[in-house]
CSV table of C-alpha atoms in Angstrom, one decimal:
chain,number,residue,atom,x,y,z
A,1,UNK,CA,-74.2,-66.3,-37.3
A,2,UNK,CA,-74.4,-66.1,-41.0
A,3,UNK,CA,-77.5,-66.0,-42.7
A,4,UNK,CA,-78.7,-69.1,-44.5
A,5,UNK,CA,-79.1,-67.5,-47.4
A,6,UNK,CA,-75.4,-66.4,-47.6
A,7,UNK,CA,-74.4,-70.1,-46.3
A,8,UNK,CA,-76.4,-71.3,-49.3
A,9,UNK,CA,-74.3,-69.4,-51.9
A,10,UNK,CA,-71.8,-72.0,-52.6
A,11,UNK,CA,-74.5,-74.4,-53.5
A,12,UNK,CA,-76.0,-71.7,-56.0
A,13,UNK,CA,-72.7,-71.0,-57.5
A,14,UNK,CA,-72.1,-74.7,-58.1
A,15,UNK,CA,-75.5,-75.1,-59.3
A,16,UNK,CA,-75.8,-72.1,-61.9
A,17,UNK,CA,-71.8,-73.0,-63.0
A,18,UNK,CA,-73.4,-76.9,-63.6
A,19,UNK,CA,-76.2,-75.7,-65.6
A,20,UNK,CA,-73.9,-73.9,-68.0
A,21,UNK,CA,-73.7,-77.6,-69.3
A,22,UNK,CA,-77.3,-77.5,-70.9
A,23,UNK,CA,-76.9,-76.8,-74.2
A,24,UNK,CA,-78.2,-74.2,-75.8
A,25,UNK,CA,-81.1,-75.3,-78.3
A,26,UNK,CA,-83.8,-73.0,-76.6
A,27,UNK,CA,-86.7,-76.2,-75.3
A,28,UNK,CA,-85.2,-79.4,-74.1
A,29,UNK,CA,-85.8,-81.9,-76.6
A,30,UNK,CA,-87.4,-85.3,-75.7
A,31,UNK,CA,-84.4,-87.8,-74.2
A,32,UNK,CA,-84.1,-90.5,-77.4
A,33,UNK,CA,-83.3,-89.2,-80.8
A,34,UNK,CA,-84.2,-90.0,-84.3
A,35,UNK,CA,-83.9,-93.7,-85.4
A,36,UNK,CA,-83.0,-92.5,-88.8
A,37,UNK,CA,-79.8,-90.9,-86.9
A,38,UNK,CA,-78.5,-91.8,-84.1
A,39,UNK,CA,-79.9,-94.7,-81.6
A,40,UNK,CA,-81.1,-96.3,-84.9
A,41,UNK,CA,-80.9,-100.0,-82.9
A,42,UNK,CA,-80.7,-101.8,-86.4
A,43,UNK,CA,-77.7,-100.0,-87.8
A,44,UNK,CA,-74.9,-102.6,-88.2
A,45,UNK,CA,-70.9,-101.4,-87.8
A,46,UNK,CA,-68.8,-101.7,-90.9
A,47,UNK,CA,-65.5,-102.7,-92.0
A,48,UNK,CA,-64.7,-99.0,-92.0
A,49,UNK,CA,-65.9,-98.8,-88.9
A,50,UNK,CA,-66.4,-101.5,-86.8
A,51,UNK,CA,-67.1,-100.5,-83.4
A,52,UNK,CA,-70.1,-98.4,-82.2
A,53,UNK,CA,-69.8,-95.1,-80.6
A,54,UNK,CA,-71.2,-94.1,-77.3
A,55,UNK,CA,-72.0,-90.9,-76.4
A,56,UNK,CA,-72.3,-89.9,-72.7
A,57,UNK,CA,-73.5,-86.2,-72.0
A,58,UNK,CA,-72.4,-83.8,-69.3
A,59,UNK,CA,-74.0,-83.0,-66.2
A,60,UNK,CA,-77.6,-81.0,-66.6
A,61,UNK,CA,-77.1,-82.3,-70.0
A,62,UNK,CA,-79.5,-85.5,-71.5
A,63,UNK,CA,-79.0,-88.1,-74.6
A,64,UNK,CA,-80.1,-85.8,-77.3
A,65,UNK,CA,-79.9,-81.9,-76.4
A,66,UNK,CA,-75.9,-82.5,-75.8
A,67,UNK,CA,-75.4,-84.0,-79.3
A,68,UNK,CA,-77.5,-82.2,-81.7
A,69,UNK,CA,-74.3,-81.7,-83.6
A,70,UNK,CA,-71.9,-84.1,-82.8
A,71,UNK,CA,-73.8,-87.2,-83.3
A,72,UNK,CA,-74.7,-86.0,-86.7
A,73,UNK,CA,-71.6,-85.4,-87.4
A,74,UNK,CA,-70.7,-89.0,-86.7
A,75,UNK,CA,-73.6,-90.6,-87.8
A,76,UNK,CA,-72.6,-88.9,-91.5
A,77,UNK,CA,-69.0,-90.1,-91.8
A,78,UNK,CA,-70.4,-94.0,-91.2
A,79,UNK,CA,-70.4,-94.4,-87.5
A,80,UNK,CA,-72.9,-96.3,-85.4
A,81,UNK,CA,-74.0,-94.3,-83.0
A,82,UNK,CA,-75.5,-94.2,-79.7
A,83,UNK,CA,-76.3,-91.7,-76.4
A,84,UNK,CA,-77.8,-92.8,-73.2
A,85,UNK,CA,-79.4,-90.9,-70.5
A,86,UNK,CA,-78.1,-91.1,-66.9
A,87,UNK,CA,-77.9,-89.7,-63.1
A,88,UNK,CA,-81.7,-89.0,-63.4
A,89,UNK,CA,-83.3,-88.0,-60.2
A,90,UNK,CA,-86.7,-88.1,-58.7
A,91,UNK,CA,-88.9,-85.6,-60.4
A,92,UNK,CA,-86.4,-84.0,-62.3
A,93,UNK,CA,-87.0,-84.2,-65.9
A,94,UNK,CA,-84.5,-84.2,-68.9
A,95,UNK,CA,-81.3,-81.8,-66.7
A,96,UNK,CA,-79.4,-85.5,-65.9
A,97,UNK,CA,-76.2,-86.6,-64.8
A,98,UNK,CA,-77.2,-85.2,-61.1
A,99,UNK,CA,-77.1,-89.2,-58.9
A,100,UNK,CA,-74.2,-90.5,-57.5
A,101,UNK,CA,-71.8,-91.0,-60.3
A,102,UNK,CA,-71.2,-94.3,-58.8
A,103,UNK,CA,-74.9,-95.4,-59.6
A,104,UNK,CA,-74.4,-93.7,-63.2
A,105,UNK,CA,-71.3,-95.6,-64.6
A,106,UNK,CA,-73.5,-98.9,-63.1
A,107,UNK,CA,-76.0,-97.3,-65.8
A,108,UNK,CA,-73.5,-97.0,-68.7
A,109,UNK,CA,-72.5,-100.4,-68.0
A,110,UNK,CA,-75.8,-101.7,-68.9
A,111,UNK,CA,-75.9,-99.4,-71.9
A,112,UNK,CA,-73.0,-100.7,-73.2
A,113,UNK,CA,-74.2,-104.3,-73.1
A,114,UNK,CA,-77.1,-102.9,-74.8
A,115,UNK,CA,-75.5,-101.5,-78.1
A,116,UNK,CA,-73.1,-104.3,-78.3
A,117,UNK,CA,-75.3,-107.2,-78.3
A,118,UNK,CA,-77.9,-104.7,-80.9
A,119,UNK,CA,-74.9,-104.5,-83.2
A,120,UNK,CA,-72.5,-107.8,-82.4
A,121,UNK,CA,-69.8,-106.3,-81.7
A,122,UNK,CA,-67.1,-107.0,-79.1
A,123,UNK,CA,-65.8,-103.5,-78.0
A,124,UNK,CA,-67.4,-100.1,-78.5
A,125,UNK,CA,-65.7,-96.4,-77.9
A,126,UNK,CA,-67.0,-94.2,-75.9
A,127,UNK,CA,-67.0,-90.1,-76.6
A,128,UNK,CA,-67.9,-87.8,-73.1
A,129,UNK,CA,-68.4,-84.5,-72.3
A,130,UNK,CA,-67.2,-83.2,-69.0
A,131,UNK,CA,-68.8,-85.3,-66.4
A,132,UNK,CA,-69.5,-87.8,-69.7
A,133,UNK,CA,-65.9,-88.0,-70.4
A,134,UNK,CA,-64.7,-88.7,-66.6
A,135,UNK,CA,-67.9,-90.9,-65.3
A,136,UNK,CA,-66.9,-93.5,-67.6
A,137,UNK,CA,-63.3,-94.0,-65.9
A,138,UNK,CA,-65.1,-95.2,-62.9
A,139,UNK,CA,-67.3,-98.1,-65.4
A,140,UNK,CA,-63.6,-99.2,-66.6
A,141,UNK,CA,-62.0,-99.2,-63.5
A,142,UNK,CA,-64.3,-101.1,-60.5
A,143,UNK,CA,-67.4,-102.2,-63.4
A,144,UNK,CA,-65.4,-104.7,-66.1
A,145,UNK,CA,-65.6,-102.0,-69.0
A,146,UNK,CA,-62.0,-102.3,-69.6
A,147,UNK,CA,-63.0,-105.2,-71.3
A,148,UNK,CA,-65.6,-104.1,-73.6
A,149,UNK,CA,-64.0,-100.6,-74.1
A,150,UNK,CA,-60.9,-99.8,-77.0
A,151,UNK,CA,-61.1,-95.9,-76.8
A,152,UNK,CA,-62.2,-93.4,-74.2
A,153,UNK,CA,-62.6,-90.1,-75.5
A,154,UNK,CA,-63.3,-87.0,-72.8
A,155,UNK,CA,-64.0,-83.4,-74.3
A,156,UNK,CA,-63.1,-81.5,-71.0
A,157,UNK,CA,-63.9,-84.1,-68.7
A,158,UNK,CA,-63.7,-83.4,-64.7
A,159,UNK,CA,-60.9,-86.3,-64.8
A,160,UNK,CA,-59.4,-85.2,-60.8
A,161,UNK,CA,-62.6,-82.8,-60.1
A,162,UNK,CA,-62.9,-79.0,-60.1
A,163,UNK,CA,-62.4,-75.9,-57.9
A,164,UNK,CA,-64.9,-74.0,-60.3
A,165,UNK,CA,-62.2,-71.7,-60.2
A,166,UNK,CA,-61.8,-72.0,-56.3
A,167,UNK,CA,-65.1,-71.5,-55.3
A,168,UNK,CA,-65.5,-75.6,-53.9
A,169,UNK,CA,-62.2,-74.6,-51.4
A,170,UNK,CA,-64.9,-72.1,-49.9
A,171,UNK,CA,-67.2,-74.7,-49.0
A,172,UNK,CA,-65.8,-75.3,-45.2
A,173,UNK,CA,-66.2,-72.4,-44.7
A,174,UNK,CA,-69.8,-72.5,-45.0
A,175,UNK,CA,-71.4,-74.9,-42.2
A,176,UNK,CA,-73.9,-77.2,-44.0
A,177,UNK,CA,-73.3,-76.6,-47.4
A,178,UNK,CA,-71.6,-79.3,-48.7
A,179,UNK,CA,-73.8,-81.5,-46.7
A,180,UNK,CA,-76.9,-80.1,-48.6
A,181,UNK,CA,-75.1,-79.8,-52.1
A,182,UNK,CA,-74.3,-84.0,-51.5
A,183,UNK,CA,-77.9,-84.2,-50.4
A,184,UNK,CA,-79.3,-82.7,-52.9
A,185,UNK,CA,-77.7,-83.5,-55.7
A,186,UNK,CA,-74.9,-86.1,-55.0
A,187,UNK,CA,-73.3,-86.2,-59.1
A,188,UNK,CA,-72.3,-82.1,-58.3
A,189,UNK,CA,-70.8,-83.5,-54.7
A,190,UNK,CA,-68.6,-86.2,-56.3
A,191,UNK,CA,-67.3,-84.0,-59.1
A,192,UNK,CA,-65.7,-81.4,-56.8
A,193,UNK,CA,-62.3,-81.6,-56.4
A,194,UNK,CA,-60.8,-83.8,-52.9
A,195,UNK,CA,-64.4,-85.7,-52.5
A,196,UNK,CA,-64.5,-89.3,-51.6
A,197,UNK,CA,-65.4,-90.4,-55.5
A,198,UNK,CA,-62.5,-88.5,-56.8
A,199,UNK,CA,-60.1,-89.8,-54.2
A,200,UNK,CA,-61.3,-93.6,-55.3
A,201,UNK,CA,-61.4,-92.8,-58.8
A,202,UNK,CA,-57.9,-91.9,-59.0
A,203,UNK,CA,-56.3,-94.4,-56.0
A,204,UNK,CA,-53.6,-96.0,-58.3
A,205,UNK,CA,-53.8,-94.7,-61.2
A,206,UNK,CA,-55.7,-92.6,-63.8
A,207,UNK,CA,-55.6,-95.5,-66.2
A,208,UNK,CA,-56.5,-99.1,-66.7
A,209,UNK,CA,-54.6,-101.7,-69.4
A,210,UNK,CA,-56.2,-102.1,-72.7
A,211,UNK,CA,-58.5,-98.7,-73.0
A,212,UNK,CA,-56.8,-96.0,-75.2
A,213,UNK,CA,-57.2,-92.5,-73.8
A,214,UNK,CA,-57.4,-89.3,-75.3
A,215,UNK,CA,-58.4,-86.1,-73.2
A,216,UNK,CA,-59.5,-82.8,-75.6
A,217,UNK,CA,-59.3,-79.5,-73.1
A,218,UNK,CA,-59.2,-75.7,-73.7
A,219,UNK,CA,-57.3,-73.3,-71.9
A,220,UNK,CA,-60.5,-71.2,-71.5
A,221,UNK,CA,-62.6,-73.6,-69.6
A,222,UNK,CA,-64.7,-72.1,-66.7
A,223,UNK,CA,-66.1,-74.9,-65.0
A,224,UNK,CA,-63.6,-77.5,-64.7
A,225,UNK,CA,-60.5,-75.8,-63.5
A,226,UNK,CA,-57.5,-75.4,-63.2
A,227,UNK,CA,-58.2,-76.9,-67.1
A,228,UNK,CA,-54.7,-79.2,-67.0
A,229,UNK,CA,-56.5,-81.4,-63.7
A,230,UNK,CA,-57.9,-82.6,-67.0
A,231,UNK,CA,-55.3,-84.5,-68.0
A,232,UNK,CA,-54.8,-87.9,-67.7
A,233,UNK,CA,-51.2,-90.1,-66.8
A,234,UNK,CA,-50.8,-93.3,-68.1
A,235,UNK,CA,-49.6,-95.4,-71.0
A,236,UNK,CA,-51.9,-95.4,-73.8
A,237,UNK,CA,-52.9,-91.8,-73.0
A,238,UNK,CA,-52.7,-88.6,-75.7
A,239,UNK,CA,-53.4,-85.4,-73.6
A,240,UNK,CA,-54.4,-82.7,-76.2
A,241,UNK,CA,-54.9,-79.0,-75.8
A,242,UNK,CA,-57.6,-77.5,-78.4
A,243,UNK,CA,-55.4,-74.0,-78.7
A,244,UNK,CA,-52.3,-76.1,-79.9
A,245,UNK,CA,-54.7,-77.4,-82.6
A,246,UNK,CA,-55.9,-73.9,-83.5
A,247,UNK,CA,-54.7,-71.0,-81.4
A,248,UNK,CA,-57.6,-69.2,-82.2
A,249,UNK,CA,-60.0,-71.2,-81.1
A,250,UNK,CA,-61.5,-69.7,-78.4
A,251,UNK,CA,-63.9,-72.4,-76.9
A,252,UNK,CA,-64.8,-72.9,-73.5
A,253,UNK,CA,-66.4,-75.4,-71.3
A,254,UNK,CA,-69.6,-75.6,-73.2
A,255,UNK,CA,-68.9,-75.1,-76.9
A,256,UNK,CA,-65.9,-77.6,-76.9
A,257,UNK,CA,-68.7,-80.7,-76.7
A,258,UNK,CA,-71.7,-78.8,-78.2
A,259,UNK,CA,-70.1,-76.9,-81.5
A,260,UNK,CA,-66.6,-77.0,-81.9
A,261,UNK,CA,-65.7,-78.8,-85.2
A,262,UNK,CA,-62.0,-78.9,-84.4
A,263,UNK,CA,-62.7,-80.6,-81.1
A,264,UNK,CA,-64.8,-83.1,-82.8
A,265,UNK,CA,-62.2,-83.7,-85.8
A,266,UNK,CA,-59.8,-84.5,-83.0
A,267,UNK,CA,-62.1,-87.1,-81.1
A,268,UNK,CA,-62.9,-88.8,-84.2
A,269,UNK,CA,-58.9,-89.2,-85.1
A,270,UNK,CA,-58.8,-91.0,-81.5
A,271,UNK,CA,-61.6,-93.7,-82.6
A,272,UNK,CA,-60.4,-94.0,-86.4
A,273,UNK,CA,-57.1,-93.7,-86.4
A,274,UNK,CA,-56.7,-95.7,-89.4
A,275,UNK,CA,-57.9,-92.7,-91.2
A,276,UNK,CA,-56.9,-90.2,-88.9
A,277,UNK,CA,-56.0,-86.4,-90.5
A,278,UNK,CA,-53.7,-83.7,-88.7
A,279,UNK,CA,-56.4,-81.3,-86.7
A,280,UNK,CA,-56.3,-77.6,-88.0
A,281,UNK,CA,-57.7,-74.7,-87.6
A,282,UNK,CA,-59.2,-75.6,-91.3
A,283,UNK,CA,-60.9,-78.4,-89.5
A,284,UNK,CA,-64.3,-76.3,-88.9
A,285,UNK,CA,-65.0,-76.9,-92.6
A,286,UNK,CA,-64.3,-80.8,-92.8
């Protein structure tokens, strides 16, 4: 018989690649972020812009440590803007998105309703990154978001799961593993590729009517792989690949929702295309 300790690799792999979704910014930040920013409850949409944005973080991530830049960045070109915090569990401070993704889209849900009745509008869009950018698939699909949704934006979201480059197909092989990595933290469990959530979430269809799509990946991504499983089919869907955009860009699972300015010009052309500009590799400087 094995050793435990060698049967409890998988879950430490999984774990450690997870993690890899904190962002780097040294001490995790409180979870709410400056009402002069973003989650200002008063701000009011414009004509320019007239839907709020949501932001929904990545696993390990929270509301404010995923989006140092981003929000900024949209909160400066005349966006309302808004993060949430969800997947908490028990005695776990500030690493989120680890509870049953099931339980977490039921969280964005009431998010939503949140910003929209703060700011009268009808529909909002929604920007994720990784788990952030799939989660929300399941709120439009089996929660009524479809109806308070126009645009879904994912920034290498786990759309059909992940192998972590094949390390989830070792898990059989590993008697009690997968049952104590869905113990133990149930939002890793239902991101691997195969699992119960993935199977529903996908069961007829990547897509509902009425949501616009748009999936950002990179070719270099390390934790949800292969990186095309990203992709989305669909009508009203624009797959993108970040190295078609700028073949030097050399951004990986992290950096794609944390820094990357060409990533980020590309998500806001999906929620304001009115005013929409090609995506470059001059981007980084707009």
């Amino acid at each position: 018989m094995l050793p435990w300790r060698r049967l409890l690799r998988p879950l430490a792999v999984l774990t450690l690649a997870a993690a890899a979704l904190v962002a780097p910014t040294g001490a995790a930040q409180a979870a709410s972020a400056p009402s002069s920013g973003w989650n200002n409850w008063s701000c009011k949409p414009s004509a320019a812009h007239p839907r709020p944005v949501v932001l929904v973080h990545g696993t390990f991530g929270n509301s404010v440590d995923n989006w140092l830049g981003f929000a900024p960045y949209l909160v400066n070109r005349g966006f309302c803007v808004y993060s949430l915090d969800y997947g908490q569990l028990p005695g776990v401070p500030l690493f989120n998105g680890l509870g049953p993704i099931d339980t977490s889209a039921g969280q964005l849900d009431a998010f939503v309703d949140r910003v929209l009745a703060a700011t009268g509008s009808a529909k909002t869009d929604i920007i994720g990154h990784s788990q952030g950018g799939m989660m929300p698939r399941y709120y439009l699909k089996f929660l009524g978001g479809a109806a308070k949704v126009n645009a879904l934006v994912g920034l290498a979201p786990d759309n059909h799961g992940t192998t972590l480059l094949g390390l989830t197909e070792l898990l059989p092989y590993f008697p009690g593993a997968e049952d104590l990595l869905s113990a133990a933290t149930p939002g890793l469990a239902d991101q691997i590729a195969g699992s119960a959530f993935q199977n529903k979430l996908n069961a007829g269809g990547d897509t509902v009517p009425g949501v616009k799509y748009t999936v950002i990946a990179t070719r270099y991504d390390e934790v949800v792989t292969p990186y095309r499983t990203q992709f989305l089919v669909g009508p009203n869907v624009r797959n993108v690949l970040l190295q078609d955009l700028c073949a030097v860009d050399l951004s990986e699972h992290v950096a794609i929702g944390l820094t990357d300015r060409i990533a980020w010009h590309e998500a806001l052309n999906a929620i304001d295309p009115a005013h929409a500009e090609r995506t470059t590799c001059a981007s980084v400087f707009d």
